[in-house]
């Protein structure tokens, strides 16, 4: 089973619907940390984070949490 293909869409879709505060951002960063441990997950996490930094650039708390990744 390819966990990257399951994990990445879940995180992407969930972020667009449920993220609203620092605790949510911390939760997503926690999931991204887990995903990095999966073989090839580091590259996928980098792609997700790069997209979020462009799409959600006006969310300072999110940018702060992503910088801790």
CHARMM-style PDB file with segment names, atoms N, HN, CA, C and O in Angstrom:
ATOM      1  N   UNK     1       0.847  -1.185   0.000  1.00  0.00      PROA
ATOM      2  CA  UNK     1       0.000   0.000   0.000  1.00  0.00      PROA
ATOM      3  C   UNK     1       0.888   1.242   0.000  1.00  0.00      PROA
ATOM      4  O   UNK     1       1.861   1.321   0.751  1.00  0.00      PROA
ATOM      5  N   UNK     2       0.548   2.198  -0.838  1.00  0.00      PROA
ATOM      6  HN  UNK     2      -0.242   2.134  -1.448  1.00  0.00      PROA
ATOM      7  CA  UNK     2       1.317   3.421  -0.934  1.00  0.00      PROA
ATOM      8  C   UNK     2       0.686   4.487  -0.033  1.00  0.00      PROA
ATOM      9  O   UNK     2      -0.287   5.142  -0.408  1.00  0.00      PROA
ATOM     10  N   UNK     3       1.259   4.644   1.155  1.00  0.00      PROA
ATOM     11  HN  UNK     3       2.049   4.112   1.459  1.00  0.00      PROA
ATOM     12  CA  UNK     3       0.709   5.552   2.145  1.00  0.00      PROA
ATOM     13  C   UNK     3       0.791   7.006   1.708  1.00  0.00      PROA
ATOM     14  O   UNK     3      -0.054   7.819   2.085  1.00  0.00      PROA
ATOM     15  N   UNK     4       1.805   7.339   0.913  1.00  0.00      PROA
ATOM     16  HN  UNK     4       2.491   6.679   0.607  1.00  0.00      PROA
ATOM     17  CA  UNK     4       1.934   8.728   0.444  1.00  0.00      PROA
ATOM     18  C   UNK     4       0.709   9.142  -0.357  1.00  0.00      PROA
ATOM     19  O   UNK     4       0.208  10.257  -0.208  1.00  0.00      PROA
ATOM     20  N   UNK     5       0.237   8.249  -1.196  1.00  0.00      PROA
ATOM     21  HN  UNK     5       0.644   7.344  -1.317  1.00  0.00      PROA
ATOM     22  CA  UNK     5      -0.902   8.579  -2.046  1.00  0.00      PROA
ATOM     23  C   UNK     5      -2.190   8.728  -1.231  1.00  0.00      PROA
ATOM     24  O   UNK     5      -3.114   9.420  -1.658  1.00  0.00      PROA
ATOM     25  N   UNK     6      -2.254   8.096  -0.085  1.00  0.00      PROA
ATOM     26  HN  UNK     6      -1.504   7.533   0.261  1.00  0.00      PROA
ATOM     27  CA  UNK     6      -3.424   8.222   0.776  1.00  0.00      PROA
ATOM     28  C   UNK     6      -3.313   9.433   1.695  1.00  0.00      PROA
ATOM     29  O   UNK     6      -4.285  10.158   1.908  1.00  0.00      PROA
ATOM     30  N   UNK     7      -2.130   9.639   2.230  1.00  0.00      PROA
ATOM     31  HN  UNK     7      -1.340   9.051   2.058  1.00  0.00      PROA
ATOM     32  CA  UNK     7      -1.897  10.667   3.228  1.00  0.00      PROA
ATOM     33  C   UNK     7      -1.954  12.080   2.639  1.00  0.00      PROA
ATOM     34  O   UNK     7      -2.613  12.955   3.200  1.00  0.00      PROA
ATOM     35  N   UNK     8      -1.277  12.307   1.523  1.00  0.00      PROA
ATOM     36  HN  UNK     8      -0.742  11.596   1.067  1.00  0.00      PROA
ATOM     37  CA  UNK     8      -1.169  13.649   0.941  1.00  0.00      PROA
ATOM     38  C   UNK     8      -2.535  14.247   0.580  1.00  0.00      PROA
ATOM     39  O   UNK     8      -2.811  15.383   0.964  1.00  0.00      PROA
ATOM     40  N   UNK     9      -3.393  13.527  -0.142  1.00  0.00      PROA
ATOM     41  HN  UNK     9      -3.169  12.604  -0.454  1.00  0.00      PROA
ATOM     42  CA  UNK     9      -4.700  14.120  -0.469  1.00  0.00      PROA
ATOM     43  C   UNK     9      -5.537  14.426   0.774  1.00  0.00      PROA
ATOM     44  O   UNK     9      -6.248  15.430   0.813  1.00  0.00      PROA
ATOM     45  N   UNK    10      -5.454  13.566   1.785  1.00  0.00      PROA
ATOM     46  HN  UNK    10      -4.876  12.750   1.754  1.00  0.00      PROA
ATOM     47  CA  UNK    10      -6.190  13.803   3.026  1.00  0.00      PROA
ATOM     48  C   UNK    10      -5.743  15.107   3.671  1.00  0.00      PROA
ATOM     49  O   UNK    10      -6.571  15.927   4.067  1.00  0.00      PROA
ATOM     50  N   UNK    11      -4.448  15.293   3.774  1.00  0.00      PROA
ATOM     51  HN  UNK    11      -3.775  14.627   3.452  1.00  0.00      PROA
ATOM     52  CA  UNK    11      -3.912  16.497   4.413  1.00  0.00      PROA
ATOM     53  C   UNK    11      -4.282  17.735   3.607  1.00  0.00      PROA
ATOM     54  O   UNK    11      -4.720  18.736   4.173  1.00  0.00      PROA
ATOM     55  N   UNK    12      -4.111  17.675   2.304  1.00  0.00      PROA
ATOM     56  HN  UNK    12      -3.755  16.861   1.844  1.00  0.00      PROA
ATOM     57  CA  UNK    12      -4.430  18.819   1.437  1.00  0.00      PROA
ATOM     58  C   UNK    12      -5.904  19.207   1.557  1.00  0.00      PROA
ATOM     59  O   UNK    12      -6.230  20.378   1.748  1.00  0.00      PROA
ATOM     60  N   UNK    13      -6.774  18.235   1.447  1.00  0.00      PROA
ATOM     61  HN  UNK    13      -6.509  17.283   1.292  1.00  0.00      PROA
ATOM     62  CA  UNK    13      -8.206  18.506   1.482  1.00  0.00      PROA
ATOM     63  C   UNK    13      -8.655  18.960   2.865  1.00  0.00      PROA
ATOM     64  O   UNK    13      -9.465  19.878   2.986  1.00  0.00      PROA
ATOM     65  N   UNK    14      -8.144  18.336   3.883  1.00  0.00      PROA
ATOM     66  HN  UNK    14      -7.485  17.589   3.785  1.00  0.00      PROA
ATOM     67  CA  UNK    14      -8.524  18.693   5.241  1.00  0.00      PROA
ATOM     68  C   UNK    14      -8.086  20.107   5.589  1.00  0.00      PROA
ATOM     69  O   UNK    14      -8.813  20.843   6.256  1.00  0.00      PROA
ATOM     70  N   UNK    15      -6.901  20.483   5.138  1.00  0.00      PROA
ATOM     71  HN  UNK    15      -6.310  19.885   4.596  1.00  0.00      PROA
ATOM     72  CA  UNK    15      -6.405  21.831   5.438  1.00  0.00      PROA
ATOM     73  C   UNK    15      -7.351  22.879   4.872  1.00  0.00      PROA
ATOM     74  O   UNK    15      -7.628  23.880   5.532  1.00  0.00      PROA
ATOM     75  N   UNK    16      -7.844  22.668   3.678  1.00  0.00      PROA
ATOM     76  HN  UNK    16      -7.619  21.855   3.141  1.00  0.00      PROA
ATOM     77  CA  UNK    16      -8.703  23.676   3.059  1.00  0.00      PROA
ATOM     78  C   UNK    16     -10.051  23.808   3.766  1.00  0.00      PROA
ATOM     79  O   UNK    16     -10.679  24.864   3.697  1.00  0.00      PROA
ATOM     80  N   UNK    17     -10.506  22.750   4.446  1.00  0.00      PROA
ATOM     81  HN  UNK    17      -9.995  21.892   4.502  1.00  0.00      PROA
ATOM     82  CA  UNK    17     -11.803  22.796   5.103  1.00  0.00      PROA
ATOM     83  C   UNK    17     -11.747  23.083   6.595  1.00  0.00      PROA
ATOM     84  O   UNK    17     -12.624  23.769   7.121  1.00  0.00      PROA
ATOM     85  N   UNK    18     -10.740  22.575   7.282  1.00  0.00      PROA
ATOM     86  HN  UNK    18     -10.028  22.018   6.855  1.00  0.00      PROA
ATOM     87  CA  UNK    18     -10.782  22.585   8.737  1.00  0.00      PROA
ATOM     88  C   UNK    18      -9.769  23.476   9.433  1.00  0.00      PROA
ATOM     89  O   UNK    18      -9.875  23.669  10.644  1.00  0.00      PROA
ATOM     90  N   UNK    19      -8.810  24.019   8.738  1.00  0.00      PROA
ATOM     91  HN  UNK    19      -8.724  23.862   7.754  1.00  0.00      PROA
ATOM     92  CA  UNK    19      -7.789  24.823   9.396  1.00  0.00      PROA
ATOM     93  C   UNK    19      -8.337  26.200   9.730  1.00  0.00      PROA
ATOM     94  O   UNK    19      -8.906  26.881   8.877  1.00  0.00      PROA
ATOM     95  N   UNK    20      -8.161  26.594  10.961  1.00  0.00      PROA
ATOM     96  HN  UNK    20      -7.699  26.041  11.654  1.00  0.00      PROA
ATOM     97  CA  UNK    20      -8.674  27.890  11.340  1.00  0.00      PROA
ATOM     98  C   UNK    20      -7.898  28.547  12.457  1.00  0.00      PROA
ATOM     99  O   UNK    20      -8.083  29.734  12.725  1.00  0.00      PROA
ATOM    100  N   UNK    21      -7.041  27.805  13.104  1.00  0.00      PROA
ATOM    101  HN  UNK    21      -6.891  26.840  12.886  1.00  0.00      PROA
ATOM    102  CA  UNK    21      -6.295  28.374  14.209  1.00  0.00      PROA
ATOM    103  C   UNK    21      -4.979  27.640  14.413  1.00  0.00      PROA
ATOM    104  O   UNK    21      -4.695  26.635  13.761  1.00  0.00      PROA
ATOM    105  N   UNK    22      -4.197  28.162  15.325  1.00  0.00      PROA
ATOM    106  HN  UNK    22      -4.428  28.978  15.855  1.00  0.00      PROA
ATOM    107  CA  UNK    22      -2.863  27.617  15.566  1.00  0.00      PROA
ATOM    108  C   UNK    22      -2.905  26.139  15.944  1.00  0.00      PROA
ATOM    109  O   UNK    22      -2.050  25.369  15.506  1.00  0.00      PROA
ATOM    110  N   UNK    23      -3.876  25.735  16.743  1.00  0.00      PROA
ATOM    111  HN  UNK    23      -4.570  26.361  17.099  1.00  0.00      PROA
ATOM    112  CA  UNK    23      -3.954  24.316  17.125  1.00  0.00      PROA
ATOM    113  C   UNK    23      -4.170  23.430  15.899  1.00  0.00      PROA
ATOM    114  O   UNK    23      -3.613  22.336  15.809  1.00  0.00      PROA
ATOM    115  N   UNK    24      -4.968  23.903  14.976  1.00  0.00      PROA
ATOM    116  HN  UNK    24      -5.420  24.792  15.049  1.00  0.00      PROA
ATOM    117  CA  UNK    24      -5.167  23.148  13.736  1.00  0.00      PROA
ATOM    118  C   UNK    24      -3.855  23.059  12.956  1.00  0.00      PROA
ATOM    119  O   UNK    24      -3.502  21.995  12.447  1.00  0.00      PROA
ATOM    120  N   UNK    25      -3.143  24.167  12.866  1.00  0.00      PROA
ATOM    121  HN  UNK    25      -3.429  25.031  13.280  1.00  0.00      PROA
ATOM    122  CA  UNK    25      -1.877  24.177  12.132  1.00  0.00      PROA
ATOM    123  C   UNK    25      -0.867  23.240  12.790  1.00  0.00      PROA
ATOM    124  O   UNK    25      -0.121  22.542  12.104  1.00  0.00      PROA
ATOM    125  N   UNK    26      -0.848  23.228  14.119  1.00  0.00      PROA
ATOM    126  HN  UNK    26      -1.455  23.794  14.676  1.00  0.00      PROA
ATOM    127  CA  UNK    26       0.053  22.320  14.830  1.00  0.00      PROA
ATOM    128  C   UNK    26      -0.296  20.868  14.529  1.00  0.00      PROA
ATOM    129  O   UNK    26       0.591  20.025  14.391  1.00  0.00      PROA
ATOM    130  N   UNK    27      -1.569  20.584  14.431  1.00  0.00      PROA
ATOM    131  HN  UNK    27      -2.290  21.268  14.544  1.00  0.00      PROA
ATOM    132  CA  UNK    27      -2.017  19.229  14.097  1.00  0.00      PROA
ATOM    133  C   UNK    27      -1.512  18.827  12.718  1.00  0.00      PROA
ATOM    134  O   UNK    27      -0.995  17.724  12.544  1.00  0.00      PROA
ATOM    135  N   UNK    28      -1.660  19.720  11.729  1.00  0.00      PROA
ATOM    136  HN  UNK    28      -2.081  20.617  11.870  1.00  0.00      PROA
ATOM    137  CA  UNK    28      -1.230  19.403  10.364  1.00  0.00      PROA
ATOM    138  C   UNK    28       0.280  19.240  10.282  1.00  0.00      PROA
ATOM    139  O   UNK    28       0.777  18.373   9.564  1.00  0.00      PROA
ATOM    140  N   UNK    29       1.010  20.074  11.016  1.00  0.00      PROA
ATOM    141  HN  UNK    29       0.606  20.779  11.600  1.00  0.00      PROA
ATOM    142  CA  UNK    29       2.474  19.947  11.022  1.00  0.00      PROA
ATOM    143  C   UNK    29       2.863  18.606  11.643  1.00  0.00      PROA
ATOM    144  O   UNK    29       3.805  17.957  11.187  1.00  0.00      PROA
ATOM    145  N   UNK    30       2.145  18.198  12.670  1.00  0.00      PROA
ATOM    146  HN  UNK    30       1.380  18.725  13.040  1.00  0.00      PROA
ATOM    147  CA  UNK    30       2.392  16.894  13.280  1.00  0.00      PROA
ATOM    148  C   UNK    30       2.192  15.769  12.269  1.00  0.00      PROA
ATOM    149  O   UNK    30       2.999  14.842  12.202  1.00  0.00      PROA
ATOM    150  N   UNK    31       1.128  15.848  11.492  1.00  0.00      PROA
ATOM    151  HN  UNK    31       0.472  16.601  11.547  1.00  0.00      PROA
ATOM    152  CA  UNK    31       0.883  14.842  10.456  1.00  0.00      PROA
ATOM    153  C   UNK    31       1.974  14.871   9.385  1.00  0.00      PROA
ATOM    154  O   UNK    31       2.408  13.826   8.899  1.00  0.00      PROA
ATOM    155  N   UNK    32       2.407  16.064   9.028  1.00  0.00      PROA
ATOM    156  HN  UNK    32       2.055  16.913   9.423  1.00  0.00      PROA
ATOM    157  CA  UNK    32       3.476  16.177   8.030  1.00  0.00      PROA
ATOM    158  C   UNK    32       4.780  15.569   8.542  1.00  0.00      PROA
ATOM    159  O   UNK    32       5.527  14.962   7.774  1.00  0.00      PROA
ATOM    160  N   UNK    33       5.052  15.728   9.827  1.00  0.00      PROA
ATOM    161  HN  UNK    33       4.445  16.221  10.450  1.00  0.00      PROA
ATOM    162  CA  UNK    33       6.261  15.117  10.411  1.00  0.00      PROA
ATOM    163  C   UNK    33       6.198  13.594  10.286  1.00  0.00      PROA
ATOM    164  O   UNK    33       7.192  12.948   9.953  1.00  0.00      PROA
ATOM    165  N   UNK    34       5.033  13.036  10.554  1.00  0.00      PROA
ATOM    166  HN  UNK    34       4.226  13.561  10.824  1.00  0.00      PROA
ATOM    167  CA  UNK    34       4.863  11.586  10.417  1.00  0.00      PROA
ATOM    168  C   UNK    34       5.051  11.164   8.965  1.00  0.00      PROA
ATOM    169  O   UNK    34       5.679  10.146   8.674  1.00  0.00      PROA
ATOM    170  N   UNK    35       4.501  11.955   8.073  1.00  0.00      PROA
ATOM    171  HN  UNK    35       3.990  12.782   8.310  1.00  0.00      PROA
ATOM    172  CA  UNK    35       4.575  11.634   6.659  1.00  0.00      PROA
ATOM    173  C   UNK    35       6.019  11.647   6.167  1.00  0.00      PROA
ATOM    174  O   UNK    35       6.388  10.865   5.291  1.00  0.00      PROA
ATOM    175  N   UNK    36       6.837  12.537   6.733  1.00  0.00      PROA
ATOM    176  HN  UNK    36       6.538  13.172   7.445  1.00  0.00      PROA
ATOM    177  CA  UNK    36       8.248  12.616   6.330  1.00  0.00      PROA
ATOM    178  C   UNK    36       8.985  11.309   6.599  1.00  0.00      PROA
ATOM    179  O   UNK    36       9.967  11.000   5.923  1.00  0.00      PROA
ATOM    180  N   UNK    37       8.524  10.550   7.570  1.00  0.00      PROA
ATOM    181  HN  UNK    37       7.727  10.801   8.118  1.00  0.00      PROA
ATOM    182  CA  UNK    37       9.192   9.300   7.948  1.00  0.00      PROA
ATOM    183  C   UNK    37       8.916   8.168   6.973  1.00  0.00      PROA
ATOM    184  O   UNK    37       9.629   7.165   6.956  1.00  0.00      PROA
ATOM    185  N   UNK    38       7.882   8.332   6.163  1.00  0.00      PROA
ATOM    186  HN  UNK    38       7.302   9.147   6.177  1.00  0.00      PROA
ATOM    187  CA  UNK    38       7.537   7.329   5.164  1.00  0.00      PROA
ATOM    188  C   UNK    38       8.532   7.443   4.021  1.00  0.00      PROA
ATOM    189  O   UNK    38       8.967   8.545   3.686  1.00  0.00      PROA
ATOM    190  N   UNK    39       8.891   6.338   3.429  1.00  0.00      PROA
ATOM    191  HN  UNK    39       8.538   5.443   3.701  1.00  0.00      PROA
ATOM    192  CA  UNK    39       9.836   6.352   2.312  1.00  0.00      PROA
ATOM    193  C   UNK    39       9.322   7.270   1.202  1.00  0.00      PROA
ATOM    194  O   UNK    39       8.220   7.078   0.689  1.00  0.00      PROA
ATOM    195  N   UNK    40      10.123   8.260   0.839  1.00  0.00      PROA
ATOM    196  HN  UNK    40      11.019   8.416   1.255  1.00  0.00      PROA
ATOM    197  CA  UNK    40       9.745   9.220  -0.191  1.00  0.00      PROA
ATOM    198  C   UNK    40       8.809  10.310   0.301  1.00  0.00      PROA
ATOM    199  O   UNK    40       8.411  11.187  -0.466  1.00  0.00      PROA
ATOM    200  N   UNK    41       8.462  10.257   1.562  1.00  0.00      PROA
ATOM    201  HN  UNK    41       8.785   9.544   2.185  1.00  0.00      PROA
ATOM    202  CA  UNK    41       7.530  11.228   2.127  1.00  0.00      PROA
ATOM    203  C   UNK    41       8.105  12.617   2.253  1.00  0.00      PROA
ATOM    204  O   UNK    41       7.373  13.605   2.189  1.00  0.00      PROA
ATOM    205  N   UNK    42       9.400  12.701   2.431  1.00  0.00      PROA
ATOM    206  HN  UNK    42       9.994  11.898   2.483  1.00  0.00      PROA
ATOM    207  CA  UNK    42      10.040  13.999   2.597  1.00  0.00      PROA
ATOM    208  C   UNK    42       9.817  14.888   1.379  1.00  0.00      PROA
ATOM    209  O   UNK    42       9.530  16.077   1.520  1.00  0.00      PROA
ATOM    210  N   UNK    43       9.946  14.328   0.208  1.00  0.00      PROA
ATOM    211  HN  UNK    43      10.179  13.362   0.094  1.00  0.00      PROA
ATOM    212  CA  UNK    43       9.742  15.096  -1.010  1.00  0.00      PROA
ATOM    213  C   UNK    43       8.290  15.557  -1.130  1.00  0.00      PROA
ATOM    214  O   UNK    43       8.026  16.694  -1.523  1.00  0.00      PROA
ATOM    215  N   UNK    44       7.357  14.679  -0.794  1.00  0.00      PROA
ATOM    216  HN  UNK    44       7.571  13.756  -0.476  1.00  0.00      PROA
ATOM    217  CA  UNK    44       5.948  15.040  -0.881  1.00  0.00      PROA
ATOM    218  C   UNK    44       5.607  16.125   0.139  1.00  0.00      PROA
ATOM    219  O   UNK    44       4.841  17.040  -0.166  1.00  0.00      PROA
ATOM    220  N   UNK    45       6.159  16.034   1.329  1.00  0.00      PROA
ATOM    221  HN  UNK    45       6.781  15.291   1.577  1.00  0.00      PROA
ATOM    222  CA  UNK    45       5.925  17.057   2.347  1.00  0.00      PROA
ATOM    223  C   UNK    45       6.468  18.398   1.867  1.00  0.00      PROA
ATOM    224  O   UNK    45       5.820  19.430   2.036  1.00  0.00      PROA
ATOM    225  N   UNK    46       7.649  18.384   1.272  1.00  0.00      PROA
ATOM    226  HN  UNK    46       8.176  17.546   1.134  1.00  0.00      PROA
ATOM    227  CA  UNK    46       8.225  19.623   0.747  1.00  0.00      PROA
ATOM    228  C   UNK    46       7.317  20.256  -0.300  1.00  0.00      PROA
ATOM    229  O   UNK    46       7.173  21.478  -0.338  1.00  0.00      PROA
ATOM    230  N   UNK    47       6.708  19.440  -1.144  1.00  0.00      PROA
ATOM    231  HN  UNK    47       6.826  18.448  -1.113  1.00  0.00      PROA
ATOM    232  CA  UNK    47       5.798  19.948  -2.176  1.00  0.00      PROA
ATOM    233  C   UNK    47       4.535  20.536  -1.548  1.00  0.00      PROA
ATOM    234  O   UNK    47       4.062  21.593  -1.964  1.00  0.00      PROA
ATOM    235  N   UNK    48       3.998  19.850  -0.550  1.00  0.00      PROA
ATOM    236  HN  UNK    48       4.382  18.991  -0.212  1.00  0.00      PROA
ATOM    237  CA  UNK    48       2.797  20.331   0.135  1.00  0.00      PROA
ATOM    238  C   UNK    48       3.081  21.665   0.807  1.00  0.00      PROA
ATOM    239  O   UNK    48       2.316  22.619   0.668  1.00  0.00      PROA
ATOM    240  N   UNK    49       4.190  21.720   1.536  1.00  0.00      PROA
ATOM    241  HN  UNK    49       4.812  20.945   1.649  1.00  0.00      PROA
ATOM    242  CA  UNK    49       4.547  22.934   2.272  1.00  0.00      PROA
ATOM    243  C   UNK    49       4.786  24.100   1.309  1.00  0.00      PROA
ATOM    244  O   UNK    49       4.351  25.220   1.577  1.00  0.00      PROA
ATOM    245  N   UNK    50       5.460  23.849   0.210  1.00  0.00      PROA
ATOM    246  HN  UNK    50       5.813  22.939  -0.008  1.00  0.00      PROA
ATOM    247  CA  UNK    50       5.705  24.910  -0.777  1.00  0.00      PROA
ATOM    248  C   UNK    50       4.379  25.466  -1.303  1.00  0.00      PROA
ATOM    249  O   UNK    50       4.222  26.677  -1.457  1.00  0.00      PROA
ATOM    250  N   UNK    51       3.440  24.580  -1.572  1.00  0.00      PROA
ATOM    251  HN  UNK    51       3.568  23.596  -1.446  1.00  0.00      PROA
ATOM    252  CA  UNK    51       2.124  25.020  -2.040  1.00  0.00      PROA
ATOM    253  C   UNK    51       1.384  25.829  -0.991  1.00  0.00      PROA
ATOM    254  O   UNK    51       0.765  26.845  -1.310  1.00  0.00      PROA
ATOM    255  N   UNK    52       1.442  25.388   0.250  1.00  0.00      PROA
ATOM    256  HN  UNK    52       1.944  24.563   0.509  1.00  0.00      PROA
ATOM    257  CA  UNK    52       0.768  26.106   1.329  1.00  0.00      PROA
ATOM    258  C   UNK    52       1.379  27.474   1.557  1.00  0.00      PROA
ATOM    259  O   UNK    52       0.668  28.435   1.849  1.00  0.00      PROA
ATOM    260  N   UNK    53       2.700  27.567   1.426  1.00  0.00      PROA
ATOM    261  HN  UNK    53       3.278  26.786   1.189  1.00  0.00      PROA
ATOM    262  CA  UNK    53       3.357  28.859   1.650  1.00  0.00      PROA
ATOM    263  C   UNK    53       2.925  29.891   0.616  1.00  0.00      PROA
ATOM    264  O   UNK    53       2.939  31.092   0.889  1.00  0.00      PROA
ATOM    265  N   UNK    54       2.548  29.434  -0.553  1.00  0.00      PROA
ATOM    266  HN  UNK    54       2.537  28.459  -0.775  1.00  0.00      PROA
ATOM    267  CA  UNK    54       2.041  30.346  -1.583  1.00  0.00      PROA
ATOM    268  C   UNK    54       0.555  30.624  -1.354  1.00  0.00      PROA
ATOM    269  O   UNK    54       0.114  31.774  -1.351  1.00  0.00      PROA
ATOM    270  N   UNK    55      -0.197  29.551  -1.164  1.00  0.00      PROA
ATOM    271  HN  UNK    55       0.161  28.617  -1.167  1.00  0.00      PROA
ATOM    272  CA  UNK    55      -1.656  29.659  -1.054  1.00  0.00      PROA
ATOM    273  C   UNK    55      -2.113  30.357   0.222  1.00  0.00      PROA
ATOM    274  O   UNK    55      -3.078  31.120   0.204  1.00  0.00      PROA
ATOM    275  N   UNK    56      -1.422  30.097   1.329  1.00  0.00      PROA
ATOM    276  HN  UNK    56      -0.637  29.477   1.344  1.00  0.00      PROA
ATOM    277  CA  UNK    56      -1.857  30.623   2.624  1.00  0.00      PROA
ATOM    278  C   UNK    56      -0.855  31.622   3.204  1.00  0.00      PROA
ATOM    279  O   UNK    56      -0.661  31.669   4.418  1.00  0.00      PROA
ATOM    280  N   UNK    57      -0.227  32.409   2.355  1.00  0.00      PROA
ATOM    281  HN  UNK    57      -0.385  32.371   1.368  1.00  0.00      PROA
ATOM    282  CA  UNK    57       0.831  33.324   2.789  1.00  0.00      PROA
ATOM    283  C   UNK    57       0.332  34.383   3.770  1.00  0.00      PROA
ATOM    284  O   UNK    57       1.135  34.980   4.487  1.00  0.00      PROA
ATOM    285  N   UNK    58      -0.964  34.625   3.815  1.00  0.00      PROA
ATOM    286  HN  UNK    58      -1.617  34.140   3.232  1.00  0.00      PROA
ATOM    287  CA  UNK    58      -1.523  35.638   4.711  1.00  0.00      PROA
ATOM    288  C   UNK    58      -1.951  35.072   6.065  1.00  0.00      PROA
ATOM    289  O   UNK    58      -2.714  35.708   6.791  1.00  0.00      PROA
ATOM    290  N   UNK    59      -1.469  33.895   6.399  1.00  0.00      PROA
ATOM    291  HN  UNK    59      -0.849  33.378   5.809  1.00  0.00      PROA
ATOM    292  CA  UNK    59      -1.782  33.275   7.689  1.00  0.00      PROA
ATOM    293  C   UNK    59      -0.474  33.162   8.487  1.00  0.00      PROA
ATOM    294  O   UNK    59       0.223  32.150   8.402  1.00  0.00      PROA
ATOM    295  N   UNK    60      -0.148  34.202   9.258  1.00  0.00      PROA
ATOM    296  HN  UNK    60      -0.714  35.024   9.327  1.00  0.00      PROA
ATOM    297  CA  UNK    60       1.140  34.216   9.963  1.00  0.00      PROA
ATOM    298  C   UNK    60       1.315  33.053  10.944  1.00  0.00      PROA
ATOM    299  O   UNK    60       2.419  32.525  11.076  1.00  0.00      PROA
ATOM    300  N   UNK    61       0.259  32.652  11.623  1.00  0.00      PROA
ATOM    301  HN  UNK    61      -0.638  33.080  11.515  1.00  0.00      PROA
ATOM    302  CA  UNK    61       0.387  31.536  12.569  1.00  0.00      PROA
ATOM    303  C   UNK    61       0.725  30.250  11.821  1.00  0.00      PROA
ATOM    304  O   UNK    61       1.521  29.439  12.294  1.00  0.00      PROA
ATOM    305  N   UNK    62       0.124  30.073  10.672  1.00  0.00      PROA
ATOM    306  HN  UNK    62      -0.523  30.732  10.288  1.00  0.00      PROA
ATOM    307  CA  UNK    62       0.409  28.879   9.870  1.00  0.00      PROA
ATOM    308  C   UNK    62       1.858  28.895   9.386  1.00  0.00      PROA
ATOM    309  O   UNK    62       2.547  27.877   9.444  1.00  0.00      PROA
ATOM    310  N   UNK    63       2.313  30.045   8.911  1.00  0.00      PROA
ATOM    311  HN  UNK    63       1.753  30.872   8.863  1.00  0.00      PROA
ATOM    312  CA  UNK    63       3.693  30.148   8.431  1.00  0.00      PROA
ATOM    313  C   UNK    63       4.675  29.874   9.569  1.00  0.00      PROA
ATOM    314  O   UNK    63       5.722  29.257   9.367  1.00  0.00      PROA
ATOM    315  N   UNK    64       4.318  30.346  10.777  1.00  0.00      PROA
ATOM    316  HN  UNK    64       3.469  30.847  10.941  1.00  0.00      PROA
ATOM    317  CA  UNK    64       5.167  30.099  11.946  1.00  0.00      PROA
ATOM    318  C   UNK    64       5.252  28.605  12.246  1.00  0.00      PROA
ATOM    319  O   UNK    64       6.340  28.086  12.492  1.00  0.00      PROA
ATOM    320  N   UNK    65       4.136  27.923  12.230  1.00  0.00      PROA
ATOM    321  HN  UNK    65       3.251  28.345  12.031  1.00  0.00      PROA
ATOM    322  CA  UNK    65       4.135  26.485  12.518  1.00  0.00      PROA
ATOM    323  C   UNK    65       4.869  25.704  11.421  1.00  0.00      PROA
ATOM    324  O   UNK    65       5.596  24.755  11.719  1.00  0.00      PROA
ATOM    325  N   UNK    66       4.686  26.093  10.170  1.00  0.00      PROA
ATOM    326  HN  UNK    66       4.096  26.863   9.928  1.00  0.00      PROA
ATOM    327  CA  UNK    66       5.379  25.412   9.080  1.00  0.00      PROA
ATOM    328  C   UNK    66       6.891  25.599   9.181  1.00  0.00      PROA
ATOM    329  O   UNK    66       7.657  24.719   8.788  1.00  0.00      PROA
ATOM    330  N   UNK    67       7.316  26.741   9.708  1.00  0.00      PROA
ATOM    331  HN  UNK    67       6.694  27.455  10.027  1.00  0.00      PROA
ATOM    332  CA  UNK    67       8.758  26.975   9.846  1.00  0.00      PROA
ATOM    333  C   UNK    67       9.376  26.053  10.883  1.00  0.00      PROA
ATOM    334  O   UNK    67      10.591  25.856  10.885  1.00  0.00      PROA
ATOM    335  N   UNK    68       8.567  25.490  11.759  1.00  0.00      PROA
ATOM    336  HN  UNK    68       7.580  25.651  11.757  1.00  0.00      PROA
ATOM    337  CA  UNK    68       9.063  24.567  12.794  1.00  0.00      PROA
ATOM    338  C   UNK    68       9.147  23.126  12.295  1.00  0.00      PROA
ATOM    339  O   UNK    68       9.630  22.240  13.001  1.00  0.00      PROA
ATOM    340  N   UNK    69       8.678  22.908  11.085  1.00  0.00      PROA
ATOM    341  HN  UNK    69       8.286  23.628  10.512  1.00  0.00      PROA
ATOM    342  CA  UNK    69       8.692  21.568  10.489  1.00  0.00      PROA
ATOM    343  C   UNK    69      10.087  21.239  10.141  1.00  0.00      PROA
ATOM    344  OT1 UNK    69      10.354  20.155   9.622  1.00  0.00      PROA
TER     345      UNK     69
END
